[in-house]
Amino acid sequence: MPKFVSRPRKLSAKSAVNLTAYGMMAPYMILFLLLTVIPVVTAIGLSFTYFNMLETPKFIFLENYARMFLDDDVFPKVLKNTLLFALITGPVSYFISFLSAWLINEFPPMIRSFFTLAFYAPTLTGNLYFTWTYVFSGDRYGILNSILLNLGLVDAPIQWLSDPKTMMASLIVIQLWSSFGVSFLAFIAGFQNMDRSLSEAAAIDGVHNRWQELWYVTLPSMAPQLIFSAVQQIGACFSVGQIVQALSGFPTTNYAADTMLTYMLDVGTVRFEMGYASAIATFLFLMMVFVNFIITHLLKRFGTT
Amino acid sequence: MRIRLRPKKLNRSLGGNMVIFVLVALMSAFMLLPIVYTISTAFKPLSEIYVFPPHFFPHNPTTENFLQIGLLLEDFWIPFSRYVFNTILICSVVTFGHLFLSSLAAYPLARLNFTGRRLISSIVKLSLLFTPALMLIPQYIVMSEINIINTYWAFILPQVQSALGLYLMQNFMLQVPEAMLEAARIDGANEFQIYSKIVMPNIKPAWLTVMIFAFQTIWNSSGTTLSTTLVYDEKIKMISSLLSQVVAGGTARSGVGSVMGLILMIPPLVLFICCQNQVIETMSTSGMKD
């Protein structure tokens, strides 16, 4: 073997691994930086400025945040709606998707597949939420109105999706319909992979019915799925907006059903007050990260006990 | 002691099973309501759309809505074939681009011990919180800086870098036995070869899952905000954006709108039905441990 007089110093094993790893991750990570990390950081930065997309941002420190809470009649309304959507649709769809996955798991494979498809169908056919306009239509041809009129429960059709009184309730129902998503699939998968011998052992140890089995055996071993799904549901329930916008208008009557998300779009893309829109976005990010931190920690504690 | 046959499942009663079946069946009826109603309305003649009380199922089913949609599409300013072309282009770039880039990045995150691995993993995990809708305004600001607003890229790039696919890939890759990777390393394979020859062929369920998730998101992204904010030129929009135009016609257009809805729901439904087992298999590794 010929001996080289001088050759480049061999990379240490660690930096060779680093080089390979970064090389392989680079294509994805460049896009991820560009469209996730930089946007979030930019939004936080711009939240302290006045920025209208044309002039350079002007630093105004906390003025946007002061305006949000002190000087904007709409913001408290959209904050309340956001929290209402989040507090109702988040936990409800989390528990229903968990419970229904648990119930579905009891059936033989064919029936199980059918129900899995049925519960996941709203996510698959995401475009179909427009159908709810026919159900909740404000004239007497709307399905709900016609049923109520026929039964004589109301004497005039209700404007389900445009009357501020009924808007939130109708939209919450529709949001719940669409909110099972990936977290439901994670639950289904978690139950299918449960170790059957655990529940058999528990039965010998004195677990008497399926509820006890759920509480003492199933739940603790599902902790990783519970955390993953919680993250998914927190993300979804704080960013309700698409359905509101499509079914009740943009903005809704008197902002009665608008959320922080739709208000942010209103401020940002209609009025081009990007600084203020970024402040709303930042506030929403902070709420979500905070809630996520609390919930995942609680679930982790639950998983280890 | 009395010996009896052990039941198939312990702690289950027949009565309980029946109650559960009825409960689940009712819930799935609610979930399927829009799909069933879309199909039934697609076959409703115009005369049955304005009747009181409304018919849930058409009494005289007709295919006139299907013919009507043909006429309607001819009237559009942009030829329908252009929408089809855009849809195929955008969906395939998103689906395959996402699969390739996210799996390539998932391999080192799952299997190589490099500096900064934990940090990057936790950033990716945190970003699972930030839904596309939430990122719209922040992304809009960045996209307008790099001049990709109103181009195909505005549709494609945000979906390609979706964190869910990377996360699922990374978790699923942990299942490939370390011995297989070691054996390949001893045979002189480099990491890219291990990724492409050993890991990828062993994680086909994850491929399908990640592709289905990417496809269904982009396919269903007709959402009013995406198509008016990031992309406003009709020439580069997808078929799904036609749906909102047709539906905007109100009750009178509900027959034609339902035909559009019916056509649009077929691809994601068929894909999911074919790959349900693989998707569930992938999701079984989706749990978050730390």
Coordinates of C-alpha atoms in Angstrom, one line a residue:
Chain A
M1 CA 0.0 0.0 0.0
P2 CA 1.5 3.3 -1.0
K3 CA 2.2 5.7 1.8
F4 CA 1.0 9.3 1.4
V5 CA 3.4 11.9 2.6
S6 CA 0.6 14.2 3.6
R7 CA -3.0 13.6 3.7
P8 CA -5.9 15.6 5.1
R9 CA -6.4 14.9 8.7
K10 CA -9.1 12.3 9.1
L11 CA -12.3 13.6 10.5
S12 CA -13.1 12.4 13.9
A13 CA -15.9 9.8 14.0
K14 CA -18.2 12.3 15.7
S15 CA -17.8 15.1 13.2
A16 CA -18.2 12.6 10.3
V17 CA -21.6 11.6 11.8
N18 CA -22.5 15.2 12.2
L19 CA -21.6 16.0 8.6
T20 CA -23.7 13.0 7.3
A21 CA -26.6 13.9 9.6
Y22 CA -26.7 17.6 8.7
G23 CA -26.3 16.7 5.0
M24 CA -29.3 14.4 5.0
M25 CA -31.4 16.8 7.0
A26 CA -30.5 19.9 5.0
P27 CA -33.1 19.8 2.3
Y28 CA -36.0 19.4 4.7
M29 CA -34.5 21.6 7.4
I30 CA -34.0 24.5 5.0
L31 CA -37.7 24.5 4.2
F32 CA -38.6 24.0 7.8
L33 CA -36.5 26.9 8.9
L34 CA -37.9 29.1 6.1
L35 CA -41.6 28.2 6.6
T36 CA -41.9 27.3 10.3
V37 CA -39.0 28.6 12.4
I38 CA -38.4 32.0 10.7
P39 CA -42.1 32.8 10.4
V40 CA -42.7 32.2 14.1
V41 CA -39.6 34.2 15.1
T42 CA -40.5 37.0 12.6
A43 CA -44.0 37.2 14.0
I44 CA -42.7 37.5 17.5
G45 CA -40.3 40.2 16.4
L46 CA -42.9 42.1 14.3
S47 CA -45.3 42.1 17.2
F48 CA -43.3 44.9 18.8
T49 CA -43.6 47.0 15.6
Y50 CA -46.0 48.9 13.4
F51 CA -45.7 47.2 10.0
N52 CA -47.9 47.5 7.0
M53 CA -45.9 45.5 4.5
L54 CA -44.9 48.6 2.5
E55 CA -42.8 50.7 4.9
T56 CA -40.0 49.3 7.1
P57 CA -41.3 48.2 10.5
K58 CA -41.4 50.9 13.1
F59 CA -40.5 49.8 16.7
I60 CA -43.3 50.6 19.1
F61 CA -42.5 48.1 21.8
L62 CA -45.7 46.9 23.7
E63 CA -48.2 49.2 22.0
N64 CA -49.8 46.4 20.0
Y65 CA -50.3 44.4 23.1
A66 CA -51.7 47.4 25.0
R67 CA -54.1 48.0 22.1
M68 CA -55.2 44.4 22.2
F69 CA -56.4 44.6 25.8
L70 CA -57.2 48.3 26.3
D71 CA -58.1 49.8 23.0
D72 CA -59.8 47.3 20.8
D73 CA -63.5 46.4 21.2
V74 CA -63.3 43.4 19.0
F75 CA -60.3 41.7 20.6
P76 CA -62.0 40.7 23.9
K77 CA -64.8 39.2 21.9
V78 CA -62.5 37.1 19.7
L79 CA -60.5 36.1 22.7
K80 CA -63.6 34.9 24.4
N81 CA -64.8 33.0 21.3
T82 CA -61.3 31.4 20.9
L83 CA -61.3 30.2 24.5
L84 CA -64.9 29.0 24.2
F85 CA -64.1 27.0 21.1
A86 CA -60.9 25.7 22.7
L87 CA -62.4 24.7 26.0
I88 CA -65.4 23.0 24.5
T89 CA -64.1 21.4 21.3
G90 CA -60.7 20.5 22.6
P91 CA -61.6 18.4 25.6
V92 CA -64.9 17.1 24.1
S93 CA -63.3 15.8 20.9
Y94 CA -60.3 14.5 22.9
F95 CA -62.5 12.4 25.2
I96 CA -65.0 11.4 22.5
S97 CA -62.2 10.2 20.2
F98 CA -60.6 8.3 23.0
L99 CA -63.8 6.7 24.2
S100 CA -65.0 5.9 20.7
A101 CA -61.7 4.4 19.8
W102 CA -61.9 2.3 22.9
L103 CA -65.5 1.2 22.1
I104 CA -64.6 0.5 18.4
N105 CA -61.8 -1.7 19.5
E106 CA -64.2 -4.2 21.0
F107 CA -65.6 -5.2 17.6
P108 CA -64.4 -7.8 15.1
P109 CA -61.9 -6.4 12.5
M110 CA -64.4 -5.8 9.6
I111 CA -66.8 -3.7 11.8
R112 CA -63.8 -2.0 13.4
S113 CA -62.5 -0.9 10.0
F114 CA -65.8 0.4 9.0
F115 CA -66.3 2.5 12.2
T116 CA -62.7 3.7 12.0
L117 CA -63.4 5.0 8.5
A118 CA -66.7 6.5 9.5
F119 CA -65.1 8.5 12.3
Y120 CA -62.1 9.6 10.3
A121 CA -64.2 10.4 7.2
P122 CA -64.8 14.1 8.1
T123 CA -61.1 14.7 8.2
L124 CA -60.6 12.8 4.9
T125 CA -63.4 14.7 3.1
G126 CA -62.5 18.0 4.7
N127 CA -64.2 19.9 1.8
L128 CA -67.6 18.6 2.7
Y129 CA -68.3 20.9 5.6
F130 CA -70.2 23.0 3.2
T131 CA -73.0 20.4 3.5
W132 CA -73.7 21.7 6.9
T133 CA -74.9 24.9 5.3
Y134 CA -77.8 22.8 4.0
V135 CA -78.5 21.3 7.4
F136 CA -78.2 24.7 9.2
S137 CA -79.6 26.8 6.4
G138 CA -81.5 29.8 7.6
D139 CA -84.6 29.3 5.4
R140 CA -87.3 26.7 5.8
Y141 CA -85.5 24.4 3.3
G142 CA -82.7 23.8 5.9
I143 CA -83.0 20.3 7.3
L144 CA -82.9 21.4 11.0
N145 CA -85.4 24.2 10.5
S146 CA -87.8 22.0 8.5
I147 CA -87.8 19.4 11.3
L148 CA -88.4 22.0 14.0
L149 CA -91.1 23.7 11.9
N150 CA -92.8 20.4 11.2
L151 CA -92.8 19.4 14.9
G152 CA -94.2 22.9 15.7
L153 CA -91.3 23.7 18.0
V154 CA -90.6 27.0 16.3
D155 CA -92.9 29.1 14.2
A156 CA -90.3 30.9 12.1
P157 CA -87.0 29.5 10.6
I158 CA -83.9 30.2 12.8
Q159 CA -80.9 31.8 11.2
W160 CA -78.5 29.2 12.7
L161 CA -75.3 30.4 11.1
S162 CA -75.9 34.2 11.1
D163 CA -77.8 34.9 14.2
P164 CA -75.2 35.8 16.9
K165 CA -77.4 33.9 19.4
T166 CA -77.1 30.5 17.7
M167 CA -74.0 30.9 15.7
M168 CA -71.5 29.7 18.2
A169 CA -73.5 26.6 19.2
S170 CA -74.0 25.6 15.5
L171 CA -70.3 26.2 14.7
I172 CA -69.2 24.2 17.8
V173 CA -71.2 21.2 16.6
I174 CA -69.7 21.4 13.1
Q175 CA -66.2 21.9 14.5
L176 CA -66.6 18.8 16.7
W177 CA -67.7 16.8 13.7
S178 CA -64.5 17.7 11.9
S179 CA -62.1 17.4 14.8
F180 CA -61.3 13.8 15.3
G181 CA -58.4 13.7 12.9
V182 CA -55.1 12.1 13.4
S183 CA -55.4 11.8 17.2
F184 CA -58.4 9.4 16.8
L185 CA -56.2 7.2 14.6
A186 CA -53.5 7.3 17.2
F187 CA -55.9 6.0 19.8
I188 CA -57.3 3.3 17.5
A189 CA -53.7 2.2 16.9
G190 CA -52.8 2.3 20.5
F191 CA -55.7 0.1 21.5
Q192 CA -55.0 -2.4 18.8
N193 CA -51.5 -2.8 20.0
M194 CA -52.4 -3.2 23.6
D195 CA -51.0 -6.3 25.2
R196 CA -54.0 -8.6 25.7
S197 CA -52.2 -10.5 28.5
L198 CA -52.3 -7.3 30.6
S199 CA -56.1 -7.3 30.7
E200 CA -56.2 -11.1 31.4
A201 CA -53.8 -10.7 34.3
A202 CA -55.9 -7.8 35.6
A203 CA -59.0 -10.0 35.4
I204 CA -57.4 -12.5 37.6
D205 CA -56.3 -9.7 39.9
G206 CA -59.8 -8.7 40.5
V207 CA -60.7 -6.2 37.8
H208 CA -64.4 -6.8 37.3
N209 CA -65.7 -4.8 34.4
R210 CA -64.6 -3.0 31.3
W211 CA -64.6 0.4 33.1
Q212 CA -62.2 -0.8 35.7
E213 CA -60.0 -2.3 33.1
L214 CA -60.0 1.0 31.2
W215 CA -59.0 3.0 34.2
Y216 CA -56.4 0.6 35.8
V217 CA -54.9 -1.2 32.8
T218 CA -55.6 0.5 29.5
L219 CA -55.2 4.2 30.4
P220 CA -51.7 4.1 32.0
S221 CA -50.3 2.1 29.2
M222 CA -51.7 4.5 26.6
A223 CA -49.8 7.5 28.0
P224 CA -47.6 8.1 24.9
Q225 CA -50.7 8.1 22.6
L226 CA -52.5 10.3 25.1
I227 CA -49.7 12.9 24.9
F228 CA -49.4 12.8 21.1
S229 CA -53.2 13.2 20.7
A230 CA -53.3 16.0 23.2
V231 CA -50.7 18.0 21.2
Q232 CA -52.8 17.4 18.1
Q233 CA -56.0 18.5 19.7
I234 CA -54.5 21.6 21.4
G235 CA -53.2 22.7 18.0
A236 CA -56.6 22.1 16.4
C237 CA -58.8 23.6 19.0
F238 CA -56.9 26.9 19.3
S239 CA -56.9 27.4 15.6
V240 CA -60.5 27.1 14.9
G241 CA -61.4 29.4 12.1
Q242 CA -61.6 27.9 8.7
I243 CA -65.1 26.5 9.4
V244 CA -66.2 29.8 11.0
Q245 CA -65.0 31.7 7.9
A246 CA -66.6 29.4 5.4
L247 CA -70.0 29.0 7.1
S248 CA -70.7 32.2 8.9
G249 CA -68.8 34.7 6.8
F250 CA -65.7 36.8 7.1
P251 CA -66.0 38.6 9.4
T252 CA -69.1 37.2 11.1
T253 CA -72.1 39.4 12.1
N254 CA -70.7 41.7 14.8
Y255 CA -67.7 39.5 15.2
A256 CA -70.0 37.3 17.2
A257 CA -68.3 34.0 16.2
D258 CA -64.9 35.3 15.1
T259 CA -61.8 33.7 16.6
M260 CA -58.3 35.1 17.2
L261 CA -57.4 33.2 14.0
T262 CA -60.0 34.8 11.7
Y263 CA -59.5 38.2 13.4
M264 CA -55.8 37.9 12.8
L265 CA -56.5 37.2 9.1
D266 CA -58.9 40.2 9.0
V267 CA -56.3 42.5 10.6
G268 CA -53.4 41.2 8.5
T269 CA -54.8 40.5 5.0
V270 CA -57.6 43.0 4.8
R271 CA -56.2 46.0 6.8
F272 CA -52.5 45.1 6.3
E273 CA -51.7 45.9 9.9
M274 CA -49.1 43.1 10.1
G275 CA -47.6 44.3 13.3
Y276 CA -50.9 44.0 15.1
A277 CA -51.7 40.7 13.4
S278 CA -48.3 39.4 14.6
A279 CA -49.0 40.4 18.1
I280 CA -52.3 38.5 18.0
A281 CA -50.4 35.5 16.5
T282 CA -47.7 35.7 19.2
F283 CA -50.3 35.8 22.0
L284 CA -52.1 32.8 20.5
F285 CA -48.8 30.9 20.2
L286 CA -48.0 31.7 23.8
M287 CA -51.4 30.4 25.0
M288 CA -51.0 27.2 23.1
V289 CA -47.4 26.5 24.2
F290 CA -48.4 27.2 27.8
V291 CA -51.5 24.9 27.7
N292 CA -49.5 22.3 25.9
F293 CA -46.7 22.4 28.5
I294 CA -49.2 22.0 31.4
I295 CA -51.2 19.2 29.7
T296 CA -48.3 17.1 28.5
H297 CA -46.7 17.3 32.0
L298 CA -49.9 16.2 33.7
L299 CA -50.2 13.3 31.2
K300 CA -46.5 12.3 31.7
R301 CA -47.0 12.2 35.5
F302 CA -50.1 10.1 34.9
G303 CA -48.2 7.7 32.7
T304 CA -45.5 7.1 35.2
T305 CA -47.7 6.4 38.2
Chain B
M1 CA -63.7 -26.4 41.3
R2 CA -65.9 -25.9 38.3
I3 CA -64.1 -25.8 35.0
R4 CA -65.6 -23.7 32.3
L5 CA -64.5 -22.5 28.9
R6 CA -62.7 -19.2 29.1
P7 CA -64.6 -16.5 27.2
K8 CA -62.8 -14.9 24.4
K9 CA -62.6 -11.6 26.2
L10 CA -62.8 -11.2 29.9
N11 CA -64.9 -8.7 31.7
R12 CA -67.4 -8.2 28.8
S13 CA -71.1 -8.7 28.9
L14 CA -73.4 -9.2 25.9
G15 CA -75.7 -6.5 27.0
G16 CA -72.9 -4.1 27.3
N17 CA -71.6 -5.0 23.9
M18 CA -75.0 -4.3 22.3
V19 CA -75.4 -0.9 24.0
I20 CA -71.9 0.0 22.8
F21 CA -72.7 -1.1 19.2
V22 CA -75.9 1.1 19.1
L23 CA -74.0 4.1 20.6
V24 CA -71.1 3.8 18.1
A25 CA -73.5 3.3 15.2
L26 CA -75.4 6.5 16.2
M27 CA -72.2 8.5 16.4
S28 CA -70.9 7.2 13.1
A29 CA -74.2 8.1 11.5
F30 CA -73.6 11.7 12.7
M31 CA -70.1 11.6 11.3
L32 CA -71.3 10.2 7.9
L33 CA -74.3 12.5 7.6
P34 CA -72.6 15.1 5.3
I35 CA -71.3 12.3 3.0
V36 CA -74.6 10.6 2.8
Y37 CA -76.4 13.9 2.3
T38 CA -73.9 14.9 -0.4
I39 CA -74.5 11.7 -2.3
S40 CA -78.3 12.0 -2.1
T41 CA -78.3 15.6 -3.1
A42 CA -76.1 15.0 -6.1
F43 CA -79.0 12.9 -7.5
K44 CA -81.8 15.3 -6.6
P45 CA -83.6 17.0 -9.4
L46 CA -84.0 20.8 -9.1
S47 CA -87.7 20.4 -8.4
E48 CA -87.0 18.5 -5.2
I49 CA -84.5 21.1 -3.9
Y50 CA -87.2 23.6 -3.2
V51 CA -89.8 21.4 -1.5
F52 CA -91.0 21.7 2.0
P53 CA -90.3 19.7 4.0
P54 CA -87.0 18.8 2.2
H55 CA -86.5 15.3 1.1
F56 CA -83.4 13.7 2.7
F57 CA -83.3 11.2 -0.2
P58 CA -84.5 12.1 -3.7
H59 CA -87.9 10.6 -4.6
N60 CA -87.0 10.8 -8.3
P61 CA -83.3 10.4 -8.6
T62 CA -81.7 12.0 -11.7
T63 CA -78.3 12.5 -13.2
E64 CA -79.1 16.0 -14.5
N65 CA -76.7 17.6 -12.0
F66 CA -73.9 15.6 -13.5
L67 CA -74.7 16.9 -16.9
Q68 CA -75.1 20.4 -15.6
I69 CA -71.7 20.5 -14.0
G70 CA -70.3 19.9 -17.5
L71 CA -72.0 22.9 -18.8
L72 CA -71.0 25.0 -15.8
L73 CA -67.4 24.1 -16.2
E74 CA -67.4 25.2 -19.8
D75 CA -68.5 28.6 -18.6
F76 CA -65.5 29.2 -16.4
W77 CA -62.9 31.7 -17.5
I78 CA -60.1 29.1 -17.0
P79 CA -60.6 25.8 -18.8
F80 CA -61.3 22.9 -16.5
S81 CA -58.3 21.0 -17.8
R82 CA -56.1 23.7 -16.3
Y83 CA -57.5 23.0 -12.9
V84 CA -56.9 19.3 -13.4
F85 CA -53.3 19.9 -14.5
N86 CA -52.7 22.1 -11.4
T87 CA -54.2 19.6 -9.1
I88 CA -52.1 16.7 -10.4
L89 CA -48.9 18.8 -10.4
I90 CA -49.3 20.3 -6.9
C91 CA -50.6 17.1 -5.3
S92 CA -47.8 14.9 -6.7
V93 CA -45.0 17.3 -5.9
V94 CA -46.3 17.7 -2.4
T95 CA -46.9 14.0 -1.8
F96 CA -43.5 12.7 -3.2
G97 CA -41.5 15.8 -2.1
H98 CA -42.8 15.4 1.4
L99 CA -42.1 11.7 1.5
F100 CA -38.6 12.1 0.2
L101 CA -37.5 15.1 2.2
S102 CA -39.1 14.1 5.5
S103 CA -37.8 10.5 5.4
L104 CA -34.3 11.7 4.5
A105 CA -34.4 14.0 7.5
A106 CA -36.1 11.5 9.8
Y107 CA -33.3 8.9 9.4
P108 CA -30.5 10.8 11.1
L109 CA -33.0 12.1 13.7
A110 CA -34.0 8.5 14.5
R111 CA -30.8 6.6 14.1
L112 CA -27.7 8.7 14.1
N113 CA -26.2 10.2 17.2
F114 CA -25.2 13.7 16.1
T115 CA -24.7 17.0 18.0
G116 CA -28.0 18.8 18.4
R117 CA -30.2 15.8 17.8
R118 CA -32.3 16.3 21.0
L119 CA -32.7 20.0 20.3
I120 CA -33.9 19.5 16.7
S121 CA -36.2 16.7 17.8
S122 CA -37.9 18.9 20.4
I123 CA -38.3 21.8 18.0
V124 CA -40.0 19.5 15.5
K125 CA -42.2 18.1 18.3
L126 CA -43.2 21.6 19.5
S127 CA -44.1 22.6 15.9
L128 CA -46.7 19.9 15.7
L129 CA -48.8 22.4 17.7
F130 CA -48.7 25.0 14.9
T131 CA -51.4 24.1 12.5
P132 CA -51.3 25.4 8.9
A133 CA -54.1 27.8 9.6
L134 CA -52.2 29.3 12.5
M135 CA -49.1 29.7 10.4
L136 CA -50.8 31.5 7.6
I137 CA -50.0 35.1 8.6
P138 CA -46.4 34.5 9.7
Q139 CA -45.8 32.4 6.5
Y140 CA -47.4 35.1 4.4
I141 CA -44.9 37.7 5.7
V142 CA -41.9 35.4 4.9
M143 CA -43.3 34.3 1.6
S144 CA -43.8 37.8 0.3
E145 CA -40.2 38.6 1.3
I146 CA -39.0 35.7 -0.9
N147 CA -41.5 36.4 -3.6
I148 CA -43.4 33.2 -3.8
I149 CA -46.8 34.6 -3.1
N150 CA -49.2 33.6 -5.9
T151 CA -47.0 30.9 -7.3
Y152 CA -47.3 27.1 -7.2
W153 CA -44.6 27.2 -4.4
A154 CA -47.0 28.9 -2.1
F155 CA -49.2 25.8 -2.2
I156 CA -46.3 23.3 -2.3
L157 CA -43.6 24.4 0.1
P158 CA -45.6 24.7 3.4
Q159 CA -47.0 21.2 2.9
V160 CA -43.6 19.7 2.0
Q161 CA -42.1 20.8 5.3
S162 CA -45.1 19.7 7.5
A163 CA -43.7 18.4 10.7
L164 CA -46.2 15.6 11.3
G165 CA -44.7 13.5 8.5
L166 CA -41.2 13.9 9.8
Y167 CA -42.3 13.0 13.3
L168 CA -44.2 9.9 12.2
M169 CA -41.3 8.7 10.0
Q170 CA -38.8 9.3 12.8
N171 CA -40.8 7.2 15.2
F172 CA -41.5 4.4 12.8
M173 CA -37.8 4.2 11.8
L174 CA -36.9 3.3 15.4
Q175 CA -38.5 -0.1 14.8
V176 CA -35.9 -1.2 12.3
P177 CA -33.5 -3.4 14.3
E178 CA -30.1 -1.9 15.0
A179 CA -28.4 -5.2 14.0
M180 CA -29.5 -4.7 10.4
L181 CA -27.9 -1.2 10.3
E182 CA -24.7 -2.5 11.9
A183 CA -24.4 -5.3 9.5
A184 CA -24.7 -2.9 6.5
R185 CA -22.1 -0.6 8.1
I186 CA -19.7 -3.5 8.4
D187 CA -20.3 -4.3 4.8
G188 CA -19.1 -0.8 4.0
A189 CA -22.4 0.9 3.2
N190 CA -22.5 4.6 3.9
E191 CA -25.4 6.2 5.8
F192 CA -27.3 7.3 2.7
Q193 CA -27.1 3.7 1.4
I194 CA -28.4 2.4 4.7
Y195 CA -31.3 4.8 4.5
S196 CA -32.2 4.0 0.9
K197 CA -31.4 0.2 0.9
I198 CA -32.1 -0.9 4.4
V199 CA -34.4 1.5 6.3
M200 CA -36.8 2.7 3.5
P201 CA -37.7 -0.8 2.2
N202 CA -38.6 -1.8 5.8
I203 CA -40.9 1.0 6.6
K204 CA -43.4 0.9 3.7
P205 CA -46.5 1.4 6.0
A206 CA -44.9 4.7 7.1
W207 CA -44.5 5.8 3.4
L208 CA -48.1 5.2 2.7
T209 CA -49.3 7.0 5.8
V210 CA -47.1 10.0 5.3
M211 CA -48.2 10.2 1.7
I212 CA -51.8 9.9 2.5
F213 CA -51.7 12.6 5.2
A214 CA -49.8 15.0 2.8
F215 CA -52.2 14.2 0.0
Q216 CA -55.4 14.7 2.0
T217 CA -54.2 18.0 3.4
I218 CA -53.3 19.5 0.1
W219 CA -56.3 18.0 -1.6
N220 CA -58.7 19.5 1.0
S221 CA -56.9 22.9 1.1
S222 CA -59.6 24.7 -0.9
G223 CA -60.0 26.7 2.3
T224 CA -61.0 30.2 1.4
T225 CA -58.0 31.9 3.1
L226 CA -55.4 29.8 1.5
S227 CA -56.7 30.3 -2.0
T228 CA -57.3 34.0 -1.6
T229 CA -54.4 35.1 0.5
L230 CA -51.4 33.1 -0.7
V231 CA -52.6 32.4 -4.2
Y232 CA -55.1 34.7 -5.9
D233 CA -54.5 33.8 -9.5
E234 CA -57.2 31.4 -10.8
K235 CA -54.8 30.0 -13.3
I236 CA -52.8 28.2 -10.7
K237 CA -55.6 26.9 -8.4
M238 CA -56.7 23.4 -7.9
I239 CA -60.1 21.7 -8.6
S240 CA -61.0 22.0 -4.9
S241 CA -61.2 25.8 -5.2
L242 CA -64.0 25.4 -7.7
L243 CA -66.1 23.8 -5.0
S244 CA -66.4 27.0 -3.0
Q245 CA -67.3 28.9 -6.2
V246 CA -70.1 26.5 -7.0
V247 CA -71.4 26.3 -3.4
A248 CA -71.4 30.1 -3.2
G249 CA -74.4 29.9 -5.5
G250 CA -76.6 28.9 -2.5
T251 CA -79.4 26.4 -2.2
A252 CA -80.2 26.5 -6.0
R253 CA -76.8 25.2 -6.7
S254 CA -76.8 22.5 -4.0
G255 CA -77.3 19.7 -6.5
V256 CA -74.4 20.8 -8.7
G257 CA -72.3 21.6 -5.6
S258 CA -73.0 18.1 -4.2
V259 CA -71.8 16.5 -7.5
M260 CA -68.5 18.5 -7.0
G261 CA -68.3 17.4 -3.4
L262 CA -69.0 13.8 -4.4
I263 CA -66.2 13.9 -7.0
L264 CA -63.8 15.5 -4.5
M265 CA -64.3 13.1 -1.7
I266 CA -63.6 10.0 -3.8
P267 CA -59.7 10.1 -4.0
P268 CA -59.0 10.6 -0.3
L269 CA -61.6 8.1 0.7
V270 CA -60.4 5.4 -1.7
L271 CA -56.8 5.9 -0.7
F272 CA -57.6 5.6 3.0
I273 CA -59.8 2.5 2.6
C274 CA -57.0 0.8 0.6
C275 CA -54.3 1.7 3.1
Q276 CA -56.1 1.7 6.5
N277 CA -54.1 -1.1 8.0
Q278 CA -50.8 0.5 7.1
V279 CA -51.9 3.8 8.5
I280 CA -53.0 2.2 11.8
E281 CA -49.7 0.3 11.9
T282 CA -47.8 3.6 11.5
M283 CA -49.9 5.4 14.1
S284 CA -49.2 2.8 16.6
T285 CA -45.7 4.2 16.9
S286 CA -46.9 7.8 17.1
G287 CA -46.8 8.0 20.9
M288 CA -44.7 10.7 22.6
K289 CA -42.5 9.4 25.3
D290 CA -40.5 12.5 26.4

